Amino acid sequence: MYRQIMSPGWTLGWTWAKKEVIWSMVGAQAADQGDCSKFKGNIPHSCERSPAIVDLLSGVPKNQQFASCCKGGVLGSWREDQVAAVSSFQVTVGHSGTTKKTVKVPKGFYLLGPGAGYACSSAMIVPSSIFFSSDGRRKTRAMKNPNCCVSLSSFYNPVITPCSTCACGCQNKDNCTKRDSKISTVLKSNLLMNGNAQLLQCTKHMCPIQVHWHVKVNYKKYWRVKITITNFNYLMNYSLWNLVVQHPNLNNVNQVYNFTYKPLLYQSINDTGVFYGVKYRNELLTEAGPGGNVQSELILEKTTMNLHWSKDGLFLRKFTSMVMNA
């Protein structure tokens, strides 16, 4: 935009094509949750047919942030400052369908702010968003169906930040089975006969793989972090798995237990590394169940740069779980 939007900031709205709901959001929030009384258990972030989205204030926790978000709705002029003129957020949508034929584009987009507002033209289907690595040499594309999610916890807070609800899809009676359910044995045999290799344990996130990052201990000169990778697929064993993590303290990895670790160096940048299993010990991530996880602890040496980090700085910036079937 070539005009500024000042406080109280922008409001973006649209009307859903069908009966969609917003399960969760990062980087912004719906101004009204609407009537979600028909939902039991997992309650959507918003059930409004025509949601109105507003920006978050600065200073919100890291797990609620998204790139270029959290400015209280204030935007600069594109002509003066192209960075300050951008705001973005991420939405997890439910009841929208699962294929290109069933997913419908919302309509009636509008943008409001102090003064004159804007009515937008019809939405268009565009190519997937592209994301560049920190060194700018690799790019990845957004996928409709991610296969992993991350949760966070720490020694100084009893609250666990879970994977986002419906991170990889939403739960229904046909796509998952309860933990230790006897029916999983019957379903497994039927699915194997049909050549279908997807039987997930019922979770709020519905991802085949979950990575949990736990800041365990704060020593005088070191941090101790525990990583747990859990398999929720009853029909899939993953061999030769690996996990790529970006964290500023990976430039001072002192010791890694039970995993093999290799830094991914680029010139003077050393904040990314790959973890993988130890041969003949845990290079196989077995199917969902009591043994369906692998764990490691790592010691990160403190430096003068991170000795007095804020608590949010202890958590990883980015991870990519890459699992390979044998």
PDB file of C-alpha atoms in Angstrom, residues 32-325:
ATOM      1  CA  ASP A  32     -14.975 -12.719  17.260  1.00  0.00           C
ATOM      2  CA  GLN A  33     -15.021 -16.457  17.947  1.00  0.00           C
ATOM      3  CA  GLY A  34     -18.649 -16.751  16.893  1.00  0.00           C
ATOM      4  CA  ASP A  35     -20.987 -19.605  17.819  1.00  0.00           C
ATOM      5  CA  CYS A  36     -18.944 -22.800  18.234  1.00  0.00           C
ATOM      6  CA  SER A  37     -21.509 -24.548  20.455  1.00  0.00           C
ATOM      7  CA  LYS A  38     -21.852 -27.536  18.097  1.00  0.00           C
ATOM      8  CA  PHE A  39     -18.213 -28.499  18.705  1.00  0.00           C
ATOM      9  CA  LYS A  40     -17.307 -30.724  21.627  1.00  0.00           C
ATOM     10  CA  GLY A  41     -13.740 -31.220  22.801  1.00  0.00           C
ATOM     11  CA  ASN A  42     -11.641 -29.315  20.267  1.00  0.00           C
ATOM     12  CA  ILE A  43     -13.087 -25.809  20.013  1.00  0.00           C
ATOM     13  CA  PRO A  44     -12.149 -23.775  16.892  1.00  0.00           C
ATOM     14  CA  HIS A  45     -10.500 -20.387  17.124  1.00  0.00           C
ATOM     15  CA  SER A  46     -13.416 -18.935  15.159  1.00  0.00           C
ATOM     16  CA  CYS A  47     -16.678 -20.284  13.723  1.00  0.00           C
ATOM     17  CA  GLU A  48     -17.751 -17.002  12.116  1.00  0.00           C
ATOM     18  CA  ARG A  49     -19.038 -17.301   8.549  1.00  0.00           C
ATOM     19  CA  SER A  50     -17.478 -13.889   7.838  1.00  0.00           C
ATOM     20  CA  PRO A  51     -14.468 -13.580  10.177  1.00  0.00           C
ATOM     21  CA  ALA A  52     -12.752 -10.254  10.818  1.00  0.00           C
ATOM     22  CA  ILE A  53      -9.001 -10.682  11.374  1.00  0.00           C
ATOM     23  CA  VAL A  54      -6.848  -8.237  13.354  1.00  0.00           C
ATOM     24  CA  ASP A  55      -3.110  -8.103  13.997  1.00  0.00           C
ATOM     25  CA  LEU A  56      -1.498  -9.118  17.302  1.00  0.00           C
ATOM     26  CA  LEU A  57       0.326  -6.665  19.518  1.00  0.00           C
ATOM     27  CA  SER A  58       4.108  -6.666  19.732  1.00  0.00           C
ATOM     28  CA  GLY A  59       5.619  -8.777  22.493  1.00  0.00           C
ATOM     29  CA  VAL A  60       3.376 -11.829  22.113  1.00  0.00           C
ATOM     30  CA  PRO A  61       5.069 -15.217  22.780  1.00  0.00           C
ATOM     31  CA  LYS A  62       7.238 -16.668  20.013  1.00  0.00           C
ATOM     32  CA  ASN A  63       4.852 -19.557  19.362  1.00  0.00           C
ATOM     33  CA  GLN A  64       2.099 -17.053  18.439  1.00  0.00           C
ATOM     34  CA  GLN A  65       4.249 -15.068  16.012  1.00  0.00           C
ATOM     35  CA  PHE A  66       4.628 -15.292  12.254  1.00  0.00           C
ATOM     36  CA  ALA A  67       6.891 -13.477   9.805  1.00  0.00           C
ATOM     37  CA  SER A  68       6.153  -9.721   9.583  1.00  0.00           C
ATOM     38  CA  CYS A  69       3.400  -9.926  12.207  1.00  0.00           C
ATOM     39  CA  CYS A  70       2.518  -8.405  15.502  1.00  0.00           C
ATOM     40  CA  LYS A  71       2.691  -4.661  14.902  1.00  0.00           C
ATOM     41  CA  GLY A  72      -0.682  -3.819  16.401  1.00  0.00           C
ATOM     42  CA  GLY A  73      -2.079  -3.454  12.885  1.00  0.00           C
ATOM     43  CA  VAL A  74       0.179  -0.528  12.015  1.00  0.00           C
ATOM     44  CA  LEU A  75       1.588  -0.545   8.469  1.00  0.00           C
ATOM     45  CA  GLY A  76       4.033   1.810   6.828  1.00  0.00           C
ATOM     46  CA  SER A  77       3.926   3.110   3.287  1.00  0.00           C
ATOM     47  CA  TRP A  78       5.337   0.751   0.636  1.00  0.00           C
ATOM     48  CA  ARG A  79       7.075   3.689  -1.034  1.00  0.00           C
ATOM     49  CA  GLU A  80       8.890   4.661   2.176  1.00  0.00           C
ATOM     50  CA  ASP A  81       9.612   1.315   3.869  1.00  0.00           C
ATOM     51  CA  GLN A  82       8.765  -1.975   2.137  1.00  0.00           C
ATOM     52  CA  VAL A  83       9.516  -4.052   5.264  1.00  0.00           C
ATOM     53  CA  ALA A  84       7.218  -2.017   7.529  1.00  0.00           C
ATOM     54  CA  ALA A  85       4.496  -2.110   4.835  1.00  0.00           C
ATOM     55  CA  VAL A  86       4.022  -5.891   5.082  1.00  0.00           C
ATOM     56  CA  SER A  87       2.040  -7.943   7.589  1.00  0.00           C
ATOM     57  CA  SER A  88       1.311 -11.687   7.412  1.00  0.00           C
ATOM     58  CA  PHE A  89      -0.276 -14.489   9.403  1.00  0.00           C
ATOM     59  CA  GLN A  90      -1.047 -18.192   9.091  1.00  0.00           C
ATOM     60  CA  VAL A  91      -4.467 -19.841   9.350  1.00  0.00           C
ATOM     61  CA  THR A  92      -5.387 -23.498   9.921  1.00  0.00           C
ATOM     62  CA  VAL A  93      -8.789 -24.066   8.292  1.00  0.00           C
ATOM     63  CA  GLY A  94     -11.226 -26.913   8.954  1.00  0.00           C
ATOM     64  CA  HIS A  95     -14.327 -28.261   7.146  1.00  0.00           C
ATOM     65  CA  SER A  96     -12.933 -26.996   3.856  1.00  0.00           C
ATOM     66  CA  GLY A  97     -12.342 -30.254   2.022  1.00  0.00           C
ATOM     67  CA  THR A  98      -9.112 -32.094   1.269  1.00  0.00           C
ATOM     68  CA  THR A  99      -8.693 -31.907  -2.512  1.00  0.00           C
ATOM     69  CA  LYS A 100      -8.484 -29.209  -5.179  1.00  0.00           C
ATOM     70  CA  LYS A 101     -12.035 -30.080  -6.209  1.00  0.00           C
ATOM     71  CA  THR A 102     -13.580 -29.756  -2.736  1.00  0.00           C
ATOM     72  CA  VAL A 103     -11.648 -26.742  -1.399  1.00  0.00           C
ATOM     73  CA  LYS A 104     -13.383 -23.493  -2.372  1.00  0.00           C
ATOM     74  CA  VAL A 105     -11.874 -20.021  -2.392  1.00  0.00           C
ATOM     75  CA  PRO A 106     -13.356 -17.487   0.097  1.00  0.00           C
ATOM     76  CA  LYS A 107     -15.073 -14.431  -1.345  1.00  0.00           C
ATOM     77  CA  GLY A 108     -15.827 -10.836  -0.442  1.00  0.00           C
ATOM     78  CA  PHE A 109     -12.370  -9.858   0.824  1.00  0.00           C
ATOM     79  CA  TYR A 110     -12.055  -6.385   2.333  1.00  0.00           C
ATOM     80  CA  LEU A 111      -9.420  -4.353   4.197  1.00  0.00           C
ATOM     81  CA  LEU A 112     -10.323  -1.695   6.745  1.00  0.00           C
ATOM     82  CA  GLY A 113      -8.267   0.879   8.618  1.00  0.00           C
ATOM     83  CA  PRO A 114      -8.602   4.399   9.945  1.00  0.00           C
ATOM     84  CA  GLY A 115     -10.164   6.391   7.142  1.00  0.00           C
ATOM     85  CA  ALA A 116     -11.206   4.846   3.857  1.00  0.00           C
ATOM     86  CA  GLY A 117     -11.350   1.060   3.521  1.00  0.00           C
ATOM     87  CA  TYR A 118     -10.922  -1.192   0.495  1.00  0.00           C
ATOM     88  CA  ALA A 119     -13.069  -3.815  -1.218  1.00  0.00           C
ATOM     89  CA  CYS A 120     -10.899  -6.449  -2.889  1.00  0.00           C
ATOM     90  CA  SER A 121     -11.348  -8.241  -6.179  1.00  0.00           C
ATOM     91  CA  SER A 122     -12.048 -11.977  -6.307  1.00  0.00           C
ATOM     92  CA  ALA A 123      -9.424 -14.259  -4.792  1.00  0.00           C
ATOM     93  CA  MET A 124      -7.209 -16.197  -7.178  1.00  0.00           C
ATOM     94  CA  ILE A 125      -5.487 -19.569  -6.827  1.00  0.00           C
ATOM     95  CA  VAL A 126      -1.732 -18.978  -7.055  1.00  0.00           C
ATOM     96  CA  PRO A 127       1.372 -21.200  -6.909  1.00  0.00           C
ATOM     97  CA  SER A 128       2.578 -22.398  -3.493  1.00  0.00           C
ATOM     98  CA  SER A 129       4.497 -19.910  -1.350  1.00  0.00           C
ATOM     99  CA  ILE A 130       8.292 -20.229  -1.604  1.00  0.00           C
ATOM    100  CA  PHE A 131      10.599 -20.040   1.417  1.00  0.00           C
ATOM    101  CA  PHE A 132      14.362 -19.466   1.204  1.00  0.00           C
ATOM    102  CA  SER A 133      16.951 -20.854   3.604  1.00  0.00           C
ATOM    103  CA  SER A 134      18.983 -18.430   5.714  1.00  0.00           C
ATOM    104  CA  ASP A 135      21.873 -18.593   3.224  1.00  0.00           C
ATOM    105  CA  GLY A 136      19.548 -17.999   0.271  1.00  0.00           C
ATOM    106  CA  ARG A 137      20.788 -21.048  -1.638  1.00  0.00           C
ATOM    107  CA  ARG A 138      17.843 -23.400  -1.111  1.00  0.00           C
ATOM    108  CA  LYS A 139      14.116 -22.863  -1.478  1.00  0.00           C
ATOM    109  CA  THR A 140      11.156 -24.932  -0.323  1.00  0.00           C
ATOM    110  CA  ARG A 141       7.441 -24.681  -1.093  1.00  0.00           C
ATOM    111  CA  ALA A 142       4.441 -24.699   1.180  1.00  0.00           C
ATOM    112  CA  MET A 143       2.654 -28.043   1.281  1.00  0.00           C
ATOM    113  CA  LYS A 144      -1.019 -28.653   1.873  1.00  0.00           C
ATOM    114  CA  ASN A 145      -0.374 -31.685   4.038  1.00  0.00           C
ATOM    115  CA  PRO A 146       2.673 -31.408   6.341  1.00  0.00           C
ATOM    116  CA  ASN A 147       3.772 -34.643   7.996  1.00  0.00           C
ATOM    117  CA  CYS A 148       5.294 -33.364  11.215  1.00  0.00           C
ATOM    118  CA  CYS A 149       4.896 -30.722  13.913  1.00  0.00           C
ATOM    119  CA  VAL A 150       6.870 -29.360  16.858  1.00  0.00           C
ATOM    120  CA  SER A 151       5.976 -28.871  20.536  1.00  0.00           C
ATOM    121  CA  LEU A 152       7.976 -26.972  23.156  1.00  0.00           C
ATOM    122  CA  SER A 153       8.509 -27.053  26.930  1.00  0.00           C
ATOM    123  CA  SER A 154      11.037 -25.925  29.543  1.00  0.00           C
ATOM    124  CA  PHE A 155      12.130 -26.463  33.128  1.00  0.00           C
ATOM    125  CA  TYR A 156      10.992 -22.988  34.199  1.00  0.00           C
ATOM    126  CA  ASN A 157       7.378 -23.303  33.053  1.00  0.00           C
ATOM    127  CA  PRO A 158       4.966 -26.229  33.662  1.00  0.00           C
ATOM    128  CA  VAL A 159       2.940 -25.285  30.586  1.00  0.00           C
ATOM    129  CA  ILE A 160       3.718 -27.244  27.401  1.00  0.00           C
ATOM    130  CA  THR A 161       3.285 -25.446  24.083  1.00  0.00           C
ATOM    131  CA  PRO A 162       1.668 -28.208  21.994  1.00  0.00           C
ATOM    132  CA  CYS A 163       1.548 -28.729  18.265  1.00  0.00           C
ATOM    133  CA  SER A 164      -1.133 -26.591  16.657  1.00  0.00           C
ATOM    134  CA  THR A 165      -4.586 -28.160  16.494  1.00  0.00           C
ATOM    135  CA  CYS A 166      -5.152 -29.736  13.077  1.00  0.00           C
ATOM    136  CA  ALA A 167      -1.518 -29.009  12.136  1.00  0.00           C
ATOM    137  CA  CYS A 168      -1.546 -31.902   9.639  1.00  0.00           C
ATOM    138  CA  GLY A 169      -5.296 -32.375   9.315  1.00  0.00           C
ATOM    139  CA  CYS A 170      -8.313 -32.671  11.560  1.00  0.00           C
ATOM    140  CA  GLN A 171      -9.447 -35.702  13.486  1.00  0.00           C
ATOM    141  CA  ASN A 172     -12.504 -37.728  12.533  1.00  0.00           C
ATOM    142  CA  LYS A 173     -13.727 -41.267  13.199  1.00  0.00           C
ATOM    143  CA  ASP A 174     -12.443 -42.538   9.847  1.00  0.00           C
ATOM    144  CA  ASN A 175      -8.842 -41.345   9.857  1.00  0.00           C
ATOM    145  CA  CYS A 176      -7.438 -42.410  13.239  1.00  0.00           C
ATOM    146  CA  THR A 177      -7.669 -44.882  16.096  1.00  0.00           C
ATOM    147  CA  LYS A 178      -7.400 -44.322  19.839  1.00  0.00           C
ATOM    148  CA  ARG A 179      -4.283 -45.262  21.756  1.00  0.00           C
ATOM    149  CA  ASP A 180      -4.085 -49.009  22.548  1.00  0.00           C
ATOM    150  CA  SER A 181      -7.456 -49.539  20.907  1.00  0.00           C
ATOM    151  CA  LYS A 182      -8.127 -53.188  19.979  1.00  0.00           C
ATOM    152  CA  ILE A 183      -9.755 -52.004  16.779  1.00  0.00           C
ATOM    153  CA  SER A 184      -6.337 -50.815  15.539  1.00  0.00           C
ATOM    154  CA  THR A 185      -5.358 -54.460  14.963  1.00  0.00           C
ATOM    155  CA  VAL A 186      -8.393 -55.035  12.754  1.00  0.00           C
ATOM    156  CA  LEU A 187      -7.963 -51.746  10.915  1.00  0.00           C
ATOM    157  CA  LYS A 188      -4.274 -52.447  10.370  1.00  0.00           C
ATOM    158  CA  SER A 189      -4.919 -55.772   8.627  1.00  0.00           C
ATOM    159  CA  ASN A 190      -7.643 -54.255   6.425  1.00  0.00           C
ATOM    160  CA  LEU A 191      -5.538 -51.264   5.453  1.00  0.00           C
ATOM    161  CA  LEU A 192      -2.550 -53.428   4.633  1.00  0.00           C
ATOM    162  CA  MET A 193      -4.730 -55.532   2.353  1.00  0.00           C
ATOM    163  CA  ASN A 194      -5.909 -52.376   0.631  1.00  0.00           C
ATOM    164  CA  GLY A 195      -2.374 -51.053   0.275  1.00  0.00           C
ATOM    165  CA  ASN A 196      -3.083 -48.035   2.510  1.00  0.00           C
ATOM    166  CA  ALA A 197      -0.168 -47.219   4.801  1.00  0.00           C
ATOM    167  CA  GLN A 198      -1.761 -44.460   6.885  1.00  0.00           C
ATOM    168  CA  LEU A 199      -3.300 -45.371  10.243  1.00  0.00           C
ATOM    169  CA  LEU A 200      -2.661 -42.638  12.780  1.00  0.00           C
ATOM    170  CA  GLN A 201      -3.162 -42.526  16.504  1.00  0.00           C
ATOM    171  CA  CYS A 202      -5.875 -39.963  17.298  1.00  0.00           C
ATOM    172  CA  THR A 203      -4.255 -36.673  18.357  1.00  0.00           C
ATOM    173  CA  LYS A 204      -5.240 -33.029  18.244  1.00  0.00           C
ATOM    174  CA  HIS A 205      -2.541 -32.301  15.674  1.00  0.00           C
ATOM    175  CA  MET A 206      -3.034 -35.462  13.532  1.00  0.00           C
ATOM    176  CA  CYS A 207       0.600 -35.508  12.358  1.00  0.00           C
ATOM    177  CA  PRO A 208       2.445 -38.771  11.693  1.00  0.00           C
ATOM    178  CA  ILE A 209       5.565 -37.343  13.370  1.00  0.00           C
ATOM    179  CA  GLN A 210       5.922 -35.023  16.382  1.00  0.00           C
ATOM    180  CA  VAL A 211       9.199 -33.411  17.461  1.00  0.00           C
ATOM    181  CA  HIS A 212       9.370 -32.187  21.071  1.00  0.00           C
ATOM    182  CA  TRP A 213      12.079 -29.714  22.146  1.00  0.00           C
ATOM    183  CA  HIS A 214      12.486 -29.495  25.943  1.00  0.00           C
ATOM    184  CA  VAL A 215      14.895 -27.081  27.636  1.00  0.00           C
ATOM    185  CA  LYS A 216      15.769 -29.340  30.570  1.00  0.00           C
ATOM    186  CA  VAL A 217      18.469 -27.714  32.745  1.00  0.00           C
ATOM    187  CA  ASN A 218      20.187 -24.359  33.071  1.00  0.00           C
ATOM    188  CA  TYR A 219      23.769 -24.945  34.219  1.00  0.00           C
ATOM    189  CA  LYS A 220      26.224 -22.166  34.961  1.00  0.00           C
ATOM    190  CA  LYS A 221      28.044 -22.607  31.656  1.00  0.00           C
ATOM    191  CA  TYR A 222      25.710 -24.881  29.676  1.00  0.00           C
ATOM    192  CA  TRP A 223      22.117 -25.571  28.626  1.00  0.00           C
ATOM    193  CA  ARG A 224      20.813 -29.156  28.545  1.00  0.00           C
ATOM    194  CA  VAL A 225      18.096 -29.808  25.926  1.00  0.00           C
ATOM    195  CA  LYS A 226      16.100 -32.993  25.302  1.00  0.00           C
ATOM    196  CA  ILE A 227      14.753 -33.885  21.845  1.00  0.00           C
ATOM    197  CA  THR A 228      12.036 -36.514  21.417  1.00  0.00           C
ATOM    198  CA  ILE A 229      10.775 -37.696  18.025  1.00  0.00           C
ATOM    199  CA  THR A 230       7.511 -39.669  18.212  1.00  0.00           C
ATOM    200  CA  ASN A 231       5.867 -41.761  15.494  1.00  0.00           C
ATOM    201  CA  PHE A 232       2.033 -41.755  15.515  1.00  0.00           C
ATOM    202  CA  ASN A 233       1.618 -43.964  12.426  1.00  0.00           C
ATOM    203  CA  TYR A 234       0.707 -47.591  13.247  1.00  0.00           C
ATOM    204  CA  LEU A 235       1.637 -48.749   9.755  1.00  0.00           C
ATOM    205  CA  MET A 236       5.003 -47.139   9.152  1.00  0.00           C
ATOM    206  CA  ASN A 237       8.515 -47.816  10.411  1.00  0.00           C
ATOM    207  CA  TYR A 238      10.993 -45.098   9.476  1.00  0.00           C
ATOM    208  CA  SER A 239      14.599 -46.049   8.864  1.00  0.00           C
ATOM    209  CA  LEU A 240      17.504 -43.708   8.186  1.00  0.00           C
ATOM    210  CA  TRP A 241      15.452 -40.823   9.583  1.00  0.00           C
ATOM    211  CA  ASN A 242      17.059 -37.429  10.110  1.00  0.00           C
ATOM    212  CA  LEU A 243      16.090 -34.154  11.709  1.00  0.00           C
ATOM    213  CA  VAL A 244      17.379 -30.734  10.638  1.00  0.00           C
ATOM    214  CA  VAL A 245      17.287 -28.000  13.308  1.00  0.00           C
ATOM    215  CA  GLN A 246      18.157 -24.301  13.226  1.00  0.00           C
ATOM    216  CA  HIS A 247      19.133 -22.716  16.538  1.00  0.00           C
ATOM    217  CA  PRO A 248      21.659 -19.921  17.311  1.00  0.00           C
ATOM    218  CA  ASN A 249      23.387 -22.016  19.996  1.00  0.00           C
ATOM    219  CA  LEU A 250      24.181 -24.883  17.622  1.00  0.00           C
ATOM    220  CA  ASN A 251      27.480 -23.107  16.994  1.00  0.00           C
ATOM    221  CA  ASN A 252      28.526 -24.361  20.449  1.00  0.00           C
ATOM    222  CA  VAL A 253      27.333 -27.971  20.685  1.00  0.00           C
ATOM    223  CA  ASN A 254      29.410 -29.528  23.450  1.00  0.00           C
ATOM    224  CA  GLN A 255      27.994 -33.062  23.476  1.00  0.00           C
ATOM    225  CA  VAL A 256      25.117 -35.079  21.946  1.00  0.00           C
ATOM    226  CA  TYR A 257      23.834 -38.269  23.569  1.00  0.00           C
ATOM    227  CA  ASN A 258      22.185 -41.143  21.671  1.00  0.00           C
ATOM    228  CA  PHE A 259      21.979 -39.310  18.321  1.00  0.00           C
ATOM    229  CA  THR A 260      24.621 -38.578  15.711  1.00  0.00           C
ATOM    230  CA  TYR A 261      25.039 -34.864  14.985  1.00  0.00           C
ATOM    231  CA  LYS A 262      26.666 -33.051  12.074  1.00  0.00           C
ATOM    232  CA  PRO A 263      26.736 -29.247  11.662  1.00  0.00           C
ATOM    233  CA  LEU A 264      25.619 -27.785   8.333  1.00  0.00           C
ATOM    234  CA  LEU A 265      28.136 -25.027   7.761  1.00  0.00           C
ATOM    235  CA  TYR A 266      27.862 -22.221   5.250  1.00  0.00           C
ATOM    236  CA  GLN A 267      30.778 -19.775   5.196  1.00  0.00           C
ATOM    237  CA  SER A 268      30.811 -18.299   8.728  1.00  0.00           C
ATOM    238  CA  ILE A 269      27.211 -19.285   9.566  1.00  0.00           C
ATOM    239  CA  ASN A 270      26.929 -22.210  11.984  1.00  0.00           C
ATOM    240  CA  ASP A 271      23.392 -22.251  13.397  1.00  0.00           C
ATOM    241  CA  THR A 272      21.988 -25.338  11.625  1.00  0.00           C
ATOM    242  CA  GLY A 273      22.676 -29.045  12.076  1.00  0.00           C
ATOM    243  CA  VAL A 274      21.329 -32.493  11.232  1.00  0.00           C
ATOM    244  CA  PHE A 275      20.552 -35.211  13.793  1.00  0.00           C
ATOM    245  CA  TYR A 276      20.182 -38.876  12.853  1.00  0.00           C
ATOM    246  CA  GLY A 277      20.168 -42.261  14.546  1.00  0.00           C
ATOM    247  CA  VAL A 278      23.152 -44.261  15.767  1.00  0.00           C
ATOM    248  CA  LYS A 279      23.753 -47.345  13.626  1.00  0.00           C
ATOM    249  CA  TYR A 280      22.344 -50.580  15.102  1.00  0.00           C
ATOM    250  CA  ARG A 281      20.831 -48.643  18.027  1.00  0.00           C
ATOM    251  CA  ASN A 282      18.126 -46.153  17.038  1.00  0.00           C
ATOM    252  CA  GLU A 283      18.422 -45.530  13.298  1.00  0.00           C
ATOM    253  CA  LEU A 284      14.996 -47.201  13.035  1.00  0.00           C
ATOM    254  CA  LEU A 285      11.963 -45.239  14.281  1.00  0.00           C
ATOM    255  CA  THR A 286       9.372 -47.977  14.787  1.00  0.00           C
ATOM    256  CA  GLU A 287       5.601 -47.774  14.343  1.00  0.00           C
ATOM    257  CA  ALA A 288       3.302 -46.023  16.830  1.00  0.00           C
ATOM    258  CA  GLY A 289       3.207 -47.643  20.249  1.00  0.00           C
ATOM    259  CA  PRO A 290       5.417 -47.972  23.352  1.00  0.00           C
ATOM    260  CA  GLY A 291       8.613 -48.149  21.281  1.00  0.00           C
ATOM    261  CA  GLY A 292       7.628 -45.615  18.643  1.00  0.00           C
ATOM    262  CA  ASN A 293       9.981 -42.831  19.653  1.00  0.00           C
ATOM    263  CA  VAL A 294      13.665 -41.902  19.785  1.00  0.00           C
ATOM    264  CA  GLN A 295      15.243 -39.480  22.251  1.00  0.00           C
ATOM    265  CA  SER A 296      18.432 -37.527  22.695  1.00  0.00           C
ATOM    266  CA  GLU A 297      19.916 -34.955  25.024  1.00  0.00           C
ATOM    267  CA  LEU A 298      22.435 -32.325  23.990  1.00  0.00           C
ATOM    268  CA  ILE A 299      24.677 -29.962  25.907  1.00  0.00           C
ATOM    269  CA  LEU A 300      24.923 -26.429  24.487  1.00  0.00           C
ATOM    270  CA  GLU A 301      27.760 -24.295  25.774  1.00  0.00           C
ATOM    271  CA  LYS A 302      26.875 -20.748  26.780  1.00  0.00           C
ATOM    272  CA  THR A 303      28.763 -17.845  25.240  1.00  0.00           C
ATOM    273  CA  THR A 304      28.927 -14.159  26.028  1.00  0.00           C
ATOM    274  CA  MET A 305      26.293 -13.720  23.288  1.00  0.00           C
ATOM    275  CA  ASN A 306      23.676 -16.033  24.841  1.00  0.00           C
ATOM    276  CA  LEU A 307      24.628 -16.150  28.527  1.00  0.00           C
ATOM    277  CA  HIS A 308      21.650 -14.015  29.511  1.00  0.00           C
ATOM    278  CA  TRP A 309      19.218 -14.945  26.761  1.00  0.00           C
ATOM    279  CA  SER A 310      15.559 -14.198  27.184  1.00  0.00           C
ATOM    280  CA  LYS A 311      13.521 -17.356  27.736  1.00  0.00           C
ATOM    281  CA  ASP A 312      12.109 -17.252  24.203  1.00  0.00           C
ATOM    282  CA  GLY A 313      15.657 -17.352  22.856  1.00  0.00           C
ATOM    283  CA  LEU A 314      16.140 -20.874  24.191  1.00  0.00           C
ATOM    284  CA  PHE A 315      13.808 -22.368  21.608  1.00  0.00           C
ATOM    285  CA  LEU A 316      14.641 -23.466  18.101  1.00  0.00           C
ATOM    286  CA  ARG A 317      14.047 -21.129  15.182  1.00  0.00           C
ATOM    287  CA  LYS A 318      13.127 -23.767  12.621  1.00  0.00           C
ATOM    288  CA  PHE A 319      13.140 -27.509  12.142  1.00  0.00           C
ATOM    289  CA  THR A 320      12.594 -29.851   9.229  1.00  0.00           C
ATOM    290  CA  SER A 321      11.822 -33.473  10.005  1.00  0.00           C
ATOM    291  CA  MET A 322      12.824 -35.705   7.112  1.00  0.00           C
ATOM    292  CA  VAL A 323      11.916 -39.348   7.591  1.00  0.00           C
ATOM    293  CA  MET A 324      12.659 -42.073   5.059  1.00  0.00           C
ATOM    294  CA  ASN A 325      10.959 -45.441   4.805  1.00  0.00           C
TER     295      ASN A 325
END
